[in-house]
Amino acid sequence: MNNPASLQHTLRALADPTRREILEILKNGAMPAGEIAEHFSITGAAISRHLSVLKEADLVRDHRDGKFIFYDVNLSVLQEILVWIGNFKAARETSSGKRDKIIGTQPNH
């Protein structure tokens, strides 16, 4: 991710278990807020706030279809996070390989 503030905003949005559950529900496709709310025992206003936070973090997008607003997961942001995390793994493996080479070439004491 190119923007550290954007990454921080995204990770903060993902930190909440309700918002992660909303993303889990939406992974099967777009749905209106009312249907999302049916999966929770919290108010519609609370669901609306969670959806707003997810939208601000660009983790979900919305579109109007008649009188309903449908929400859907924005996979590109999640893919960016995976790439960012993958870079850590690659760096760690590279670092480990270098360390193993150094350790392997050290004389025995």
PDB file of N, CA and C in Angstrom:
ATOM      1  N   MET A   1       0.853  -1.169   0.000  1.00  0.00           N
ATOM      2  CA  MET A   1       0.000   0.000   0.000  1.00  0.00           C
ATOM      3  C   MET A   1       0.898   1.231   0.000  1.00  0.00           C
ATOM      4  N   ASN A   2       0.569   2.172  -0.824  1.00  0.00           N
ATOM      5  CA  ASN A   2       1.419   3.338  -0.995  1.00  0.00           C
ATOM      6  C   ASN A   2       1.230   4.379   0.094  1.00  0.00           C
ATOM      7  N   ASN A   3       0.076   4.442   0.686  1.00  0.00           N
ATOM      8  CA  ASN A   3      -0.229   5.488   1.652  1.00  0.00           C
ATOM      9  C   ASN A   3      -0.341   4.900   3.055  1.00  0.00           C
ATOM     10  N   PRO A   4       0.647   5.203   3.928  1.00  0.00           N
ATOM     11  CA  PRO A   4       0.592   4.645   5.292  1.00  0.00           C
ATOM     12  C   PRO A   4      -0.669   5.046   6.048  1.00  0.00           C
ATOM     13  N   ALA A   5      -1.168   6.252   5.839  1.00  0.00           N
ATOM     14  CA  ALA A   5      -2.399   6.682   6.515  1.00  0.00           C
ATOM     15  C   ALA A   5      -3.582   5.834   6.051  1.00  0.00           C
ATOM     16  N   SER A   6      -3.607   5.510   4.771  1.00  0.00           N
ATOM     17  CA  SER A   6      -4.673   4.671   4.230  1.00  0.00           C
ATOM     18  C   SER A   6      -4.610   3.271   4.828  1.00  0.00           C
ATOM     19  N   LEU A   7      -3.404   2.736   4.951  1.00  0.00           N
ATOM     20  CA  LEU A   7      -3.223   1.417   5.550  1.00  0.00           C
ATOM     21  C   LEU A   7      -3.692   1.429   7.002  1.00  0.00           C
ATOM     22  N   GLN A   8      -3.323   2.469   7.728  1.00  0.00           N
ATOM     23  CA  GLN A   8      -3.737   2.575   9.127  1.00  0.00           C
ATOM     24  C   GLN A   8      -5.257   2.647   9.230  1.00  0.00           C
ATOM     25  N   HIS A   9      -5.877   3.412   8.362  1.00  0.00           N
ATOM     26  CA  HIS A   9      -7.338   3.552   8.336  1.00  0.00           C
ATOM     27  C   HIS A   9      -7.991   2.197   8.038  1.00  0.00           C
ATOM     28  N   THR A  10      -7.438   1.478   7.084  1.00  0.00           N
ATOM     29  CA  THR A  10      -7.978   0.176   6.704  1.00  0.00           C
ATOM     30  C   THR A  10      -7.838  -0.834   7.837  1.00  0.00           C
ATOM     31  N   LEU A  11      -6.651  -0.882   8.439  1.00  0.00           N
ATOM     32  CA  LEU A  11      -6.438  -1.841   9.529  1.00  0.00           C
ATOM     33  C   LEU A  11      -7.306  -1.507  10.741  1.00  0.00           C
ATOM     34  N   ARG A  12      -7.521  -0.236  10.998  1.00  0.00           N
ATOM     35  CA  ARG A  12      -8.404   0.162  12.100  1.00  0.00           C
ATOM     36  C   ARG A  12      -9.829  -0.315  11.826  1.00  0.00           C
ATOM     37  N   ALA A  13     -10.273  -0.196  10.583  1.00  0.00           N
ATOM     38  CA  ALA A  13     -11.622  -0.665  10.228  1.00  0.00           C
ATOM     39  C   ALA A  13     -11.719  -2.177  10.384  1.00  0.00           C
ATOM     40  N   LEU A  14     -10.651  -2.892  10.034  1.00  0.00           N
ATOM     41  CA  LEU A  14     -10.650  -4.352  10.133  1.00  0.00           C
ATOM     42  C   LEU A  14     -10.511  -4.846  11.569  1.00  0.00           C
ATOM     43  N   ALA A  15     -10.105  -3.988  12.471  1.00  0.00           N
ATOM     44  CA  ALA A  15      -9.877  -4.395  13.860  1.00  0.00           C
ATOM     45  C   ALA A  15     -11.175  -4.763  14.580  1.00  0.00           C
ATOM     46  N   ASP A  16     -12.295  -4.257  14.118  1.00  0.00           N
ATOM     47  CA  ASP A  16     -13.566  -4.504  14.795  1.00  0.00           C
ATOM     48  C   ASP A  16     -14.181  -5.825  14.326  1.00  0.00           C
ATOM     49  N   PRO A  17     -14.548  -6.711  15.264  1.00  0.00           N
ATOM     50  CA  PRO A  17     -15.097  -8.020  14.867  1.00  0.00           C
ATOM     51  C   PRO A  17     -16.424  -7.928  14.111  1.00  0.00           C
ATOM     52  N   THR A  18     -17.243  -6.946  14.416  1.00  0.00           N
ATOM     53  CA  THR A  18     -18.515  -6.796  13.689  1.00  0.00           C
ATOM     54  C   THR A  18     -18.243  -6.437  12.235  1.00  0.00           C
ATOM     55  N   ARG A  19     -17.297  -5.544  12.014  1.00  0.00           N
ATOM     56  CA  ARG A  19     -16.976  -5.162  10.634  1.00  0.00           C
ATOM     57  C   ARG A  19     -16.362  -6.332   9.864  1.00  0.00           C
ATOM     58  N   ARG A  20     -15.536  -7.123  10.539  1.00  0.00           N
ATOM     59  CA  ARG A  20     -14.991  -8.312   9.861  1.00  0.00           C
ATOM     60  C   ARG A  20     -16.108  -9.291   9.510  1.00  0.00           C
ATOM     61  N   GLU A  21     -17.082  -9.426  10.402  1.00  0.00           N
ATOM     62  CA  GLU A  21     -18.218 -10.315  10.130  1.00  0.00           C
ATOM     63  C   GLU A  21     -19.047  -9.786   8.950  1.00  0.00           C
ATOM     64  N   ILE A  22     -19.208  -8.488   8.867  1.00  0.00           N
ATOM     65  CA  ILE A  22     -19.924  -7.889   7.721  1.00  0.00           C
ATOM     66  C   ILE A  22     -19.198  -8.249   6.426  1.00  0.00           C
ATOM     67  N   LEU A  23     -17.874  -8.144   6.421  1.00  0.00           N
ATOM     68  CA  LEU A  23     -17.113  -8.518   5.227  1.00  0.00           C
ATOM     69  C   LEU A  23     -17.294  -9.993   4.898  1.00  0.00           C
ATOM     70  N   GLU A  24     -17.324 -10.833   5.932  1.00  0.00           N
ATOM     71  CA  GLU A  24     -17.561 -12.273   5.721  1.00  0.00           C
ATOM     72  C   GLU A  24     -18.919 -12.492   5.049  1.00  0.00           C
ATOM     73  N   ILE A  25     -19.930 -11.781   5.513  1.00  0.00           N
ATOM     74  CA  ILE A  25     -21.276 -11.914   4.945  1.00  0.00           C
ATOM     75  C   ILE A  25     -21.288 -11.455   3.496  1.00  0.00           C
ATOM     76  N   LEU A  26     -20.569 -10.366   3.220  1.00  0.00           N
ATOM     77  CA  LEU A  26     -20.574  -9.791   1.874  1.00  0.00           C
ATOM     78  C   LEU A  26     -19.684 -10.547   0.887  1.00  0.00           C
ATOM     79  N   LYS A  27     -18.865 -11.470   1.372  1.00  0.00           N
ATOM     80  CA  LYS A  27     -17.989 -12.177   0.433  1.00  0.00           C
ATOM     81  C   LYS A  27     -18.788 -13.016  -0.557  1.00  0.00           C
ATOM     82  N   ASN A  28     -20.046 -13.321  -0.225  1.00  0.00           N
ATOM     83  CA  ASN A  28     -20.899 -14.097  -1.127  1.00  0.00           C
ATOM     84  C   ASN A  28     -21.660 -13.231  -2.114  1.00  0.00           C
ATOM     85  N   GLY A  29     -21.490 -11.920  -2.023  1.00  0.00           N
ATOM     86  CA  GLY A  29     -22.144 -11.024  -2.970  1.00  0.00           C
ATOM     87  C   GLY A  29     -22.792  -9.838  -2.291  1.00  0.00           C
ATOM     88  N   ALA A  30     -23.188  -8.887  -3.096  1.00  0.00           N
ATOM     89  CA  ALA A  30     -23.765  -7.640  -2.606  1.00  0.00           C
ATOM     90  C   ALA A  30     -25.119  -7.882  -1.947  1.00  0.00           C
ATOM     91  N   MET A  31     -25.405  -7.069  -0.939  1.00  0.00           N
ATOM     92  CA  MET A  31     -26.728  -7.125  -0.306  1.00  0.00           C
ATOM     93  C   MET A  31     -27.038  -5.784   0.346  1.00  0.00           C
ATOM     94  N   PRO A  32     -28.323  -5.522   0.542  1.00  0.00           N
ATOM     95  CA  PRO A  32     -28.720  -4.265   1.180  1.00  0.00           C
ATOM     96  C   PRO A  32     -28.462  -4.305   2.691  1.00  0.00           C
ATOM     97  N   ALA A  33     -28.393  -3.127   3.294  1.00  0.00           N
ATOM     98  CA  ALA A  33     -28.099  -3.002   4.719  1.00  0.00           C
ATOM     99  C   ALA A  33     -29.090  -3.783   5.580  1.00  0.00           C
ATOM    100  N   GLY A  34     -30.342  -3.789   5.198  1.00  0.00           N
ATOM    101  CA  GLY A  34     -31.360  -4.511   5.969  1.00  0.00           C
ATOM    102  C   GLY A  34     -31.063  -5.992   6.069  1.00  0.00           C
ATOM    103  N   GLU A  35     -30.612  -6.588   4.968  1.00  0.00           N
ATOM    104  CA  GLU A  35     -30.270  -8.014   4.984  1.00  0.00           C
ATOM    105  C   GLU A  35     -29.007  -8.260   5.802  1.00  0.00           C
ATOM    106  N   ILE A  36     -28.079  -7.344   5.723  1.00  0.00           N
ATOM    107  CA  ILE A  36     -26.863  -7.467   6.539  1.00  0.00           C
ATOM    108  C   ILE A  36     -27.249  -7.412   8.013  1.00  0.00           C
ATOM    109  N   ALA A  37     -28.110  -6.475   8.368  1.00  0.00           N
ATOM    110  CA  ALA A  37     -28.520  -6.291   9.762  1.00  0.00           C
ATOM    111  C   ALA A  37     -29.199  -7.528  10.340  1.00  0.00           C
ATOM    112  N   GLU A  38     -29.858  -8.316   9.501  1.00  0.00           N
ATOM    113  CA  GLU A  38     -30.543  -9.526   9.968  1.00  0.00           C
ATOM    114  C   GLU A  38     -29.586 -10.535  10.598  1.00  0.00           C
ATOM    115  N   HIS A  39     -28.301 -10.434  10.298  1.00  0.00           N
ATOM    116  CA  HIS A  39     -27.304 -11.359  10.829  1.00  0.00           C
ATOM    117  C   HIS A  39     -26.799 -10.957  12.218  1.00  0.00           C
ATOM    118  N   PHE A  40     -27.270  -9.810  12.727  1.00  0.00           N
ATOM    119  CA  PHE A  40     -26.743  -9.270  13.976  1.00  0.00           C
ATOM    120  C   PHE A  40     -27.866  -8.943  14.946  1.00  0.00           C
ATOM    121  N   SER A  41     -27.523  -8.876  16.209  1.00  0.00           N
ATOM    122  CA  SER A  41     -28.497  -8.484  17.227  1.00  0.00           C
ATOM    123  C   SER A  41     -28.198  -7.067  17.719  1.00  0.00           C
ATOM    124  N   ILE A  42     -27.800  -6.202  16.789  1.00  0.00           N
ATOM    125  CA  ILE A  42     -27.573  -4.792  17.110  1.00  0.00           C
ATOM    126  C   ILE A  42     -28.506  -3.952  16.243  1.00  0.00           C
ATOM    127  N   THR A  43     -28.593  -2.680  16.559  1.00  0.00           N
ATOM    128  CA  THR A  43     -29.544  -1.814  15.860  1.00  0.00           C
ATOM    129  C   THR A  43     -29.125  -1.580  14.408  1.00  0.00           C
ATOM    130  N   GLY A  44     -30.094  -1.205  13.622  1.00  0.00           N
ATOM    131  CA  GLY A  44     -29.826  -0.835  12.237  1.00  0.00           C
ATOM    132  C   GLY A  44     -28.885   0.357  12.153  1.00  0.00           C
ATOM    133  N   ALA A  45     -29.018   1.278  13.120  1.00  0.00           N
ATOM    134  CA  ALA A  45     -28.129   2.445  13.150  1.00  0.00           C
ATOM    135  C   ALA A  45     -26.676   2.011  13.380  1.00  0.00           C
ATOM    136  N   ALA A  46     -26.486   1.015  14.235  1.00  0.00           N
ATOM    137  CA  ALA A  46     -25.129   0.515  14.485  1.00  0.00           C
ATOM    138  C   ALA A  46     -24.561  -0.136  13.228  1.00  0.00           C
ATOM    139  N   ILE A  47     -25.372  -0.906  12.529  1.00  0.00           N
ATOM    140  CA  ILE A  47     -24.928  -1.518  11.271  1.00  0.00           C
ATOM    141  C   ILE A  47     -24.577  -0.428  10.268  1.00  0.00           C
ATOM    142  N   SER A  48     -25.400   0.592  10.202  1.00  0.00           N
ATOM    143  CA  SER A  48     -25.147   1.702   9.295  1.00  0.00           C
ATOM    144  C   SER A  48     -23.805   2.360   9.605  1.00  0.00           C
ATOM    145  N   ARG A  49     -23.508   2.541  10.873  1.00  0.00           N
ATOM    146  CA  ARG A  49     -22.225   3.140  11.267  1.00  0.00           C
ATOM    147  C   ARG A  49     -21.071   2.230  10.866  1.00  0.00           C
ATOM    148  N   HIS A  50     -21.209   0.935  11.096  1.00  0.00           N
ATOM    149  CA  HIS A  50     -20.152  -0.001  10.694  1.00  0.00           C
ATOM    150  C   HIS A  50     -19.945   0.032   9.182  1.00  0.00           C
ATOM    151  N   LEU A  51     -21.024   0.093   8.428  1.00  0.00           N
ATOM    152  CA  LEU A  51     -20.910   0.173   6.971  1.00  0.00           C
ATOM    153  C   LEU A  51     -20.226   1.468   6.546  1.00  0.00           C
ATOM    154  N   SER A  52     -20.515   2.551   7.254  1.00  0.00           N
ATOM    155  CA  SER A  52     -19.864   3.834   6.953  1.00  0.00           C
ATOM    156  C   SER A  52     -18.360   3.753   7.177  1.00  0.00           C
ATOM    157  N   VAL A  53     -17.954   3.133   8.279  1.00  0.00           N
ATOM    158  CA  VAL A  53     -16.527   2.978   8.567  1.00  0.00           C
ATOM    159  C   VAL A  53     -15.862   2.127   7.482  1.00  0.00           C
ATOM    160  N   LEU A  54     -16.521   1.053   7.087  1.00  0.00           N
ATOM    161  CA  LEU A  54     -15.983   0.201   6.027  1.00  0.00           C
ATOM    162  C   LEU A  54     -15.885   0.950   4.696  1.00  0.00           C
ATOM    163  N   LYS A  55     -16.881   1.787   4.418  1.00  0.00           N
ATOM    164  CA  LYS A  55     -16.846   2.592   3.191  1.00  0.00           C
ATOM    165  C   LYS A  55     -15.715   3.611   3.246  1.00  0.00           C
ATOM    166  N   GLU A  56     -15.537   4.274   4.399  1.00  0.00           N
ATOM    167  CA  GLU A  56     -14.473   5.265   4.542  1.00  0.00           C
ATOM    168  C   GLU A  56     -13.103   4.625   4.335  1.00  0.00           C
ATOM    169  N   ALA A  57     -12.971   3.378   4.738  1.00  0.00           N
ATOM    170  CA  ALA A  57     -11.716   2.647   4.554  1.00  0.00           C
ATOM    171  C   ALA A  57     -11.631   2.020   3.166  1.00  0.00           C
ATOM    172  N   ASP A  58     -12.647   2.228   2.352  1.00  0.00           N
ATOM    173  CA  ASP A  58     -12.741   1.694   0.989  1.00  0.00           C
ATOM    174  C   ASP A  58     -12.778   0.168   0.948  1.00  0.00           C
ATOM    175  N   LEU A  59     -13.224  -0.442   2.051  1.00  0.00           N
ATOM    176  CA  LEU A  59     -13.346  -1.898   2.099  1.00  0.00           C
ATOM    177  C   LEU A  59     -14.667  -2.382   1.517  1.00  0.00           C
ATOM    178  N   VAL A  60     -15.665  -1.515   1.505  1.00  0.00           N
ATOM    179  CA  VAL A  60     -16.924  -1.832   0.832  1.00  0.00           C
ATOM    180  C   VAL A  60     -17.309  -0.660  -0.057  1.00  0.00           C
ATOM    181  N   ARG A  61     -18.072  -0.999  -1.065  1.00  0.00           N
ATOM    182  CA  ARG A  61     -18.634   0.011  -1.976  1.00  0.00           C
ATOM    183  C   ARG A  61     -20.137  -0.159  -1.961  1.00  0.00           C
ATOM    184  N   ASP A  62     -20.815   0.902  -2.297  1.00  0.00           N
ATOM    185  CA  ASP A  62     -22.271   0.813  -2.361  1.00  0.00           C
ATOM    186  C   ASP A  62     -22.768   1.292  -3.711  1.00  0.00           C
ATOM    187  N   HIS A  63     -23.929   0.785  -4.076  1.00  0.00           N
ATOM    188  CA  HIS A  63     -24.596   1.248  -5.297  1.00  0.00           C
ATOM    189  C   HIS A  63     -26.105   1.142  -5.097  1.00  0.00           C
ATOM    190  N   ARG A  64     -26.810   2.059  -5.676  1.00  0.00           N
ATOM    191  CA  ARG A  64     -28.263   2.112  -5.540  1.00  0.00           C
ATOM    192  C   ARG A  64     -28.909   1.288  -6.649  1.00  0.00           C
ATOM    193  N   ASP A  65     -29.905   0.525  -6.243  1.00  0.00           N
ATOM    194  CA  ASP A  65     -30.716  -0.229  -7.193  1.00  0.00           C
ATOM    195  C   ASP A  65     -32.166  -0.019  -6.762  1.00  0.00           C
ATOM    196  N   GLY A  66     -32.844   0.884  -7.441  1.00  0.00           N
ATOM    197  CA  GLY A  66     -34.200   1.252  -7.030  1.00  0.00           C
ATOM    198  C   GLY A  66     -34.162   1.959  -5.692  1.00  0.00           C
ATOM    199  N   LYS A  67     -34.939   1.474  -4.751  1.00  0.00           N
ATOM    200  CA  LYS A  67     -34.976   2.128  -3.438  1.00  0.00           C
ATOM    201  C   LYS A  67     -33.958   1.541  -2.464  1.00  0.00           C
ATOM    202  N   PHE A  68     -33.193   0.549  -2.901  1.00  0.00           N
ATOM    203  CA  PHE A  68     -32.219  -0.108  -2.022  1.00  0.00           C
ATOM    204  C   PHE A  68     -30.795   0.320  -2.343  1.00  0.00           C
ATOM    205  N   ILE A  69     -29.967   0.364  -1.317  1.00  0.00           N
ATOM    206  CA  ILE A  69     -28.536   0.570  -1.481  1.00  0.00           C
ATOM    207  C   ILE A  69     -27.869  -0.763  -1.169  1.00  0.00           C
ATOM    208  N   PHE A  70     -27.143  -1.285  -2.132  1.00  0.00           N
ATOM    209  CA  PHE A  70     -26.444  -2.551  -1.976  1.00  0.00           C
ATOM    210  C   PHE A  70     -24.980  -2.303  -1.633  1.00  0.00           C
ATOM    211  N   TYR A  71     -24.463  -3.127  -0.752  1.00  0.00           N
ATOM    212  CA  TYR A  71     -23.071  -3.038  -0.327  1.00  0.00           C
ATOM    213  C   TYR A  71     -22.330  -4.269  -0.816  1.00  0.00           C
ATOM    214  N   ASP A  72     -21.079  -4.059  -1.228  1.00  0.00           N
ATOM    215  CA  ASP A  72     -20.260  -5.146  -1.741  1.00  0.00           C
ATOM    216  C   ASP A  72     -18.813  -4.931  -1.297  1.00  0.00           C
ATOM    217  N   VAL A  73     -18.066  -6.018  -1.153  1.00  0.00           N
ATOM    218  CA  VAL A  73     -16.664  -5.949  -0.737  1.00  0.00           C
ATOM    219  C   VAL A  73     -15.818  -5.389  -1.874  1.00  0.00           C
ATOM    220  N   ASN A  74     -14.899  -4.511  -1.534  1.00  0.00           N
ATOM    221  CA  ASN A  74     -13.922  -3.994  -2.487  1.00  0.00           C
ATOM    222  C   ASN A  74     -12.673  -4.864  -2.362  1.00  0.00           C
ATOM    223  N   LEU A  75     -12.556  -5.847  -3.214  1.00  0.00           N
ATOM    224  CA  LEU A  75     -11.461  -6.812  -3.127  1.00  0.00           C
ATOM    225  C   LEU A  75     -10.094  -6.200  -3.398  1.00  0.00           C
ATOM    226  N   SER A  76     -10.039  -5.113  -4.152  1.00  0.00           N
ATOM    227  CA  SER A  76      -8.735  -4.533  -4.483  1.00  0.00           C
ATOM    228  C   SER A  76      -8.001  -4.057  -3.230  1.00  0.00           C
ATOM    229  N   VAL A  77      -8.720  -3.519  -2.256  1.00  0.00           N
ATOM    230  CA  VAL A  77      -8.075  -3.068  -1.019  1.00  0.00           C
ATOM    231  C   VAL A  77      -7.560  -4.270  -0.234  1.00  0.00           C
ATOM    232  N   LEU A  78      -8.341  -5.339  -0.162  1.00  0.00           N
ATOM    233  CA  LEU A  78      -7.896  -6.540   0.533  1.00  0.00           C
ATOM    234  C   LEU A  78      -6.689  -7.155  -0.167  1.00  0.00           C
ATOM    235  N   GLN A  79      -6.662  -7.105  -1.491  1.00  0.00           N
ATOM    236  CA  GLN A  79      -5.515  -7.627  -2.233  1.00  0.00           C
ATOM    237  C   GLN A  79      -4.265  -6.794  -1.941  1.00  0.00           C
ATOM    238  N   GLU A  80      -4.422  -5.478  -1.830  1.00  0.00           N
ATOM    239  CA  GLU A  80      -3.289  -4.615  -1.488  1.00  0.00           C
ATOM    240  C   GLU A  80      -2.722  -4.985  -0.121  1.00  0.00           C
ATOM    241  N   ILE A  81      -3.587  -5.277   0.832  1.00  0.00           N
ATOM    242  CA  ILE A  81      -3.141  -5.659   2.171  1.00  0.00           C
ATOM    243  C   ILE A  81      -2.377  -6.977   2.102  1.00  0.00           C
ATOM    244  N   LEU A  82      -2.891  -7.930   1.327  1.00  0.00           N
ATOM    245  CA  LEU A  82      -2.203  -9.213   1.187  1.00  0.00           C
ATOM    246  C   LEU A  82      -0.818  -9.047   0.567  1.00  0.00           C
ATOM    247  N   VAL A  83      -0.700  -8.186  -0.411  1.00  0.00           N
ATOM    248  CA  VAL A  83       0.598  -7.915  -1.034  1.00  0.00           C
ATOM    249  C   VAL A  83       1.533  -7.294  -0.003  1.00  0.00           C
ATOM    250  N   TRP A  84       1.025  -6.338   0.767  1.00  0.00           N
ATOM    251  CA  TRP A  84       1.824  -5.676   1.794  1.00  0.00           C
ATOM    252  C   TRP A  84       2.341  -6.692   2.810  1.00  0.00           C
ATOM    253  N   ILE A  85       1.468  -7.586   3.261  1.00  0.00           N
ATOM    254  CA  ILE A  85       1.865  -8.625   4.217  1.00  0.00           C
ATOM    255  C   ILE A  85       2.834  -9.611   3.552  1.00  0.00           C
ATOM    256  N   GLY A  86       2.571  -9.951   2.307  1.00  0.00           N
ATOM    257  CA  GLY A  86       3.452 -10.865   1.573  1.00  0.00           C
ATOM    258  C   GLY A  86       4.867 -10.332   1.446  1.00  0.00           C
ATOM    259  N   ASN A  87       5.008  -9.022   1.349  1.00  0.00           N
ATOM    260  CA  ASN A  87       6.336  -8.417   1.280  1.00  0.00           C
ATOM    261  C   ASN A  87       7.125  -8.681   2.555  1.00  0.00           C
ATOM    262  N   PHE A  88       6.450  -8.705   3.686  1.00  0.00           N
ATOM    263  CA  PHE A  88       7.119  -9.027   4.944  1.00  0.00           C
ATOM    264  C   PHE A  88       7.629 -10.466   4.920  1.00  0.00           C
ATOM    265  N   LYS A  89       6.799 -11.362   4.442  1.00  0.00           N
ATOM    266  CA  LYS A  89       7.182 -12.771   4.391  1.00  0.00           C
ATOM    267  C   LYS A  89       8.378 -12.956   3.466  1.00  0.00           C
ATOM    268  N   ALA A  90       8.328 -12.326   2.310  1.00  0.00           N
ATOM    269  CA  ALA A  90       9.431 -12.446   1.354  1.00  0.00           C
ATOM    270  C   ALA A  90      10.718 -11.870   1.937  1.00  0.00           C
ATOM    271  N   ALA A  91      10.621 -10.739   2.599  1.00  0.00           N
ATOM    272  CA  ALA A  91      11.804 -10.123   3.209  1.00  0.00           C
ATOM    273  C   ALA A  91      12.362 -11.019   4.306  1.00  0.00           C
ATOM    274  N   ARG A  92      11.474 -11.602   5.078  1.00  0.00           N
ATOM    275  CA  ARG A  92      11.902 -12.488   6.167  1.00  0.00           C
ATOM    276  C   ARG A  92      12.608 -13.726   5.610  1.00  0.00           C
ATOM    277  N   GLU A  93      12.055 -14.304   4.554  1.00  0.00           N
ATOM    278  CA  GLU A  93      12.669 -15.486   3.951  1.00  0.00           C
ATOM    279  C   GLU A  93      14.032 -15.146   3.350  1.00  0.00           C
ATOM    280  N   THR A  94      14.140 -13.985   2.725  1.00  0.00           N
ATOM    281  CA  THR A  94      15.418 -13.534   2.167  1.00  0.00           C
ATOM    282  C   THR A  94      16.428 -13.329   3.284  1.00  0.00           C
ATOM    283  N   SER A  95      15.980 -12.684   4.345  1.00  0.00           N
ATOM    284  CA  SER A  95      16.842 -12.433   5.500  1.00  0.00           C
ATOM    285  C   SER A  95      17.291 -13.750   6.137  1.00  0.00           C
ATOM    286  N   SER A  96      16.383 -14.706   6.247  1.00  0.00           N
ATOM    287  CA  SER A  96      16.691 -16.019   6.820  1.00  0.00           C
ATOM    288  C   SER A  96      17.719 -16.752   5.965  1.00  0.00           C
ATOM    289  N   GLY A  97      17.545 -16.673   4.661  1.00  0.00           N
ATOM    290  CA  GLY A  97      18.483 -17.325   3.746  1.00  0.00           C
ATOM    291  C   GLY A  97      19.882 -16.743   3.875  1.00  0.00           C
ATOM    292  N   LYS A  98      19.970 -15.424   3.983  1.00  0.00           N
ATOM    293  CA  LYS A  98      21.267 -14.775   4.156  1.00  0.00           C
ATOM    294  C   LYS A  98      21.888 -15.183   5.484  1.00  0.00           C
ATOM    295  N   ARG A  99      21.068 -15.222   6.538  1.00  0.00           N
ATOM    296  CA  ARG A  99      21.569 -15.597   7.863  1.00  0.00           C
ATOM    297  C   ARG A  99      22.081 -17.032   7.837  1.00  0.00           C
ATOM    298  N   ASP A 100      21.336 -17.926   7.188  1.00  0.00           N
ATOM    299  CA  ASP A 100      21.755 -19.325   7.102  1.00  0.00           C
ATOM    300  C   ASP A 100      23.092 -19.448   6.359  1.00  0.00           C
ATOM    301  N   LYS A 101      23.267 -18.660   5.312  1.00  0.00           N
ATOM    302  CA  LYS A 101      24.526 -18.686   4.571  1.00  0.00           C
ATOM    303  C   LYS A 101      25.674 -18.225   5.464  1.00  0.00           C
ATOM    304  N   ILE A 102      25.430 -17.151   6.202  1.00  0.00           N
ATOM    305  CA  ILE A 102      26.469 -16.613   7.085  1.00  0.00           C
ATOM    306  C   ILE A 102      26.809 -17.629   8.169  1.00  0.00           C
ATOM    307  N   ILE A 103      25.799 -18.190   8.787  1.00  0.00           N
ATOM    308  CA  ILE A 103      26.015 -19.169   9.847  1.00  0.00           C
ATOM    309  C   ILE A 103      26.697 -20.406   9.284  1.00  0.00           C
ATOM    310  N   GLY A 104      26.293 -20.839   8.090  1.00  0.00           N
ATOM    311  CA  GLY A 104      26.861 -22.031   7.471  1.00  0.00           C
ATOM    312  C   GLY A 104      28.323 -21.860   7.078  1.00  0.00           C
ATOM    313  N   THR A 105      28.779 -20.622   6.836  1.00  0.00           N
ATOM    314  CA  THR A 105      30.169 -20.399   6.439  1.00  0.00           C
ATOM    315  C   THR A 105      31.062 -20.037   7.611  1.00  0.00           C
ATOM    316  N   GLN A 106      30.519 -19.932   8.786  1.00  0.00           N
ATOM    317  CA  GLN A 106      31.324 -19.630   9.978  1.00  0.00           C
ATOM    318  C   GLN A 106      32.122 -20.866  10.368  1.00  0.00           C
ATOM    319  N   PRO A 107      33.374 -20.680  10.760  1.00  0.00           N
ATOM    320  CA  PRO A 107      34.150 -21.830  11.218  1.00  0.00           C
ATOM    321  C   PRO A 107      33.611 -22.349  12.541  1.00  0.00           C
ATOM    322  N   ASN A 108      33.742 -23.651  12.761  1.00  0.00           N
ATOM    323  CA  ASN A 108      33.288 -24.247  14.005  1.00  0.00           C
ATOM    324  C   ASN A 108      34.242 -23.886  15.125  1.00  0.00           C
ATOM    325  N   HIS A 109      33.689 -23.589  16.276  1.00  0.00           N
ATOM    326  CA  HIS A 109      34.513 -23.246  17.431  1.00  0.00           C
ATOM    327  C   HIS A 109      34.572 -24.364  18.397  1.00  0.00           C
TER     328      HIS A 109
END
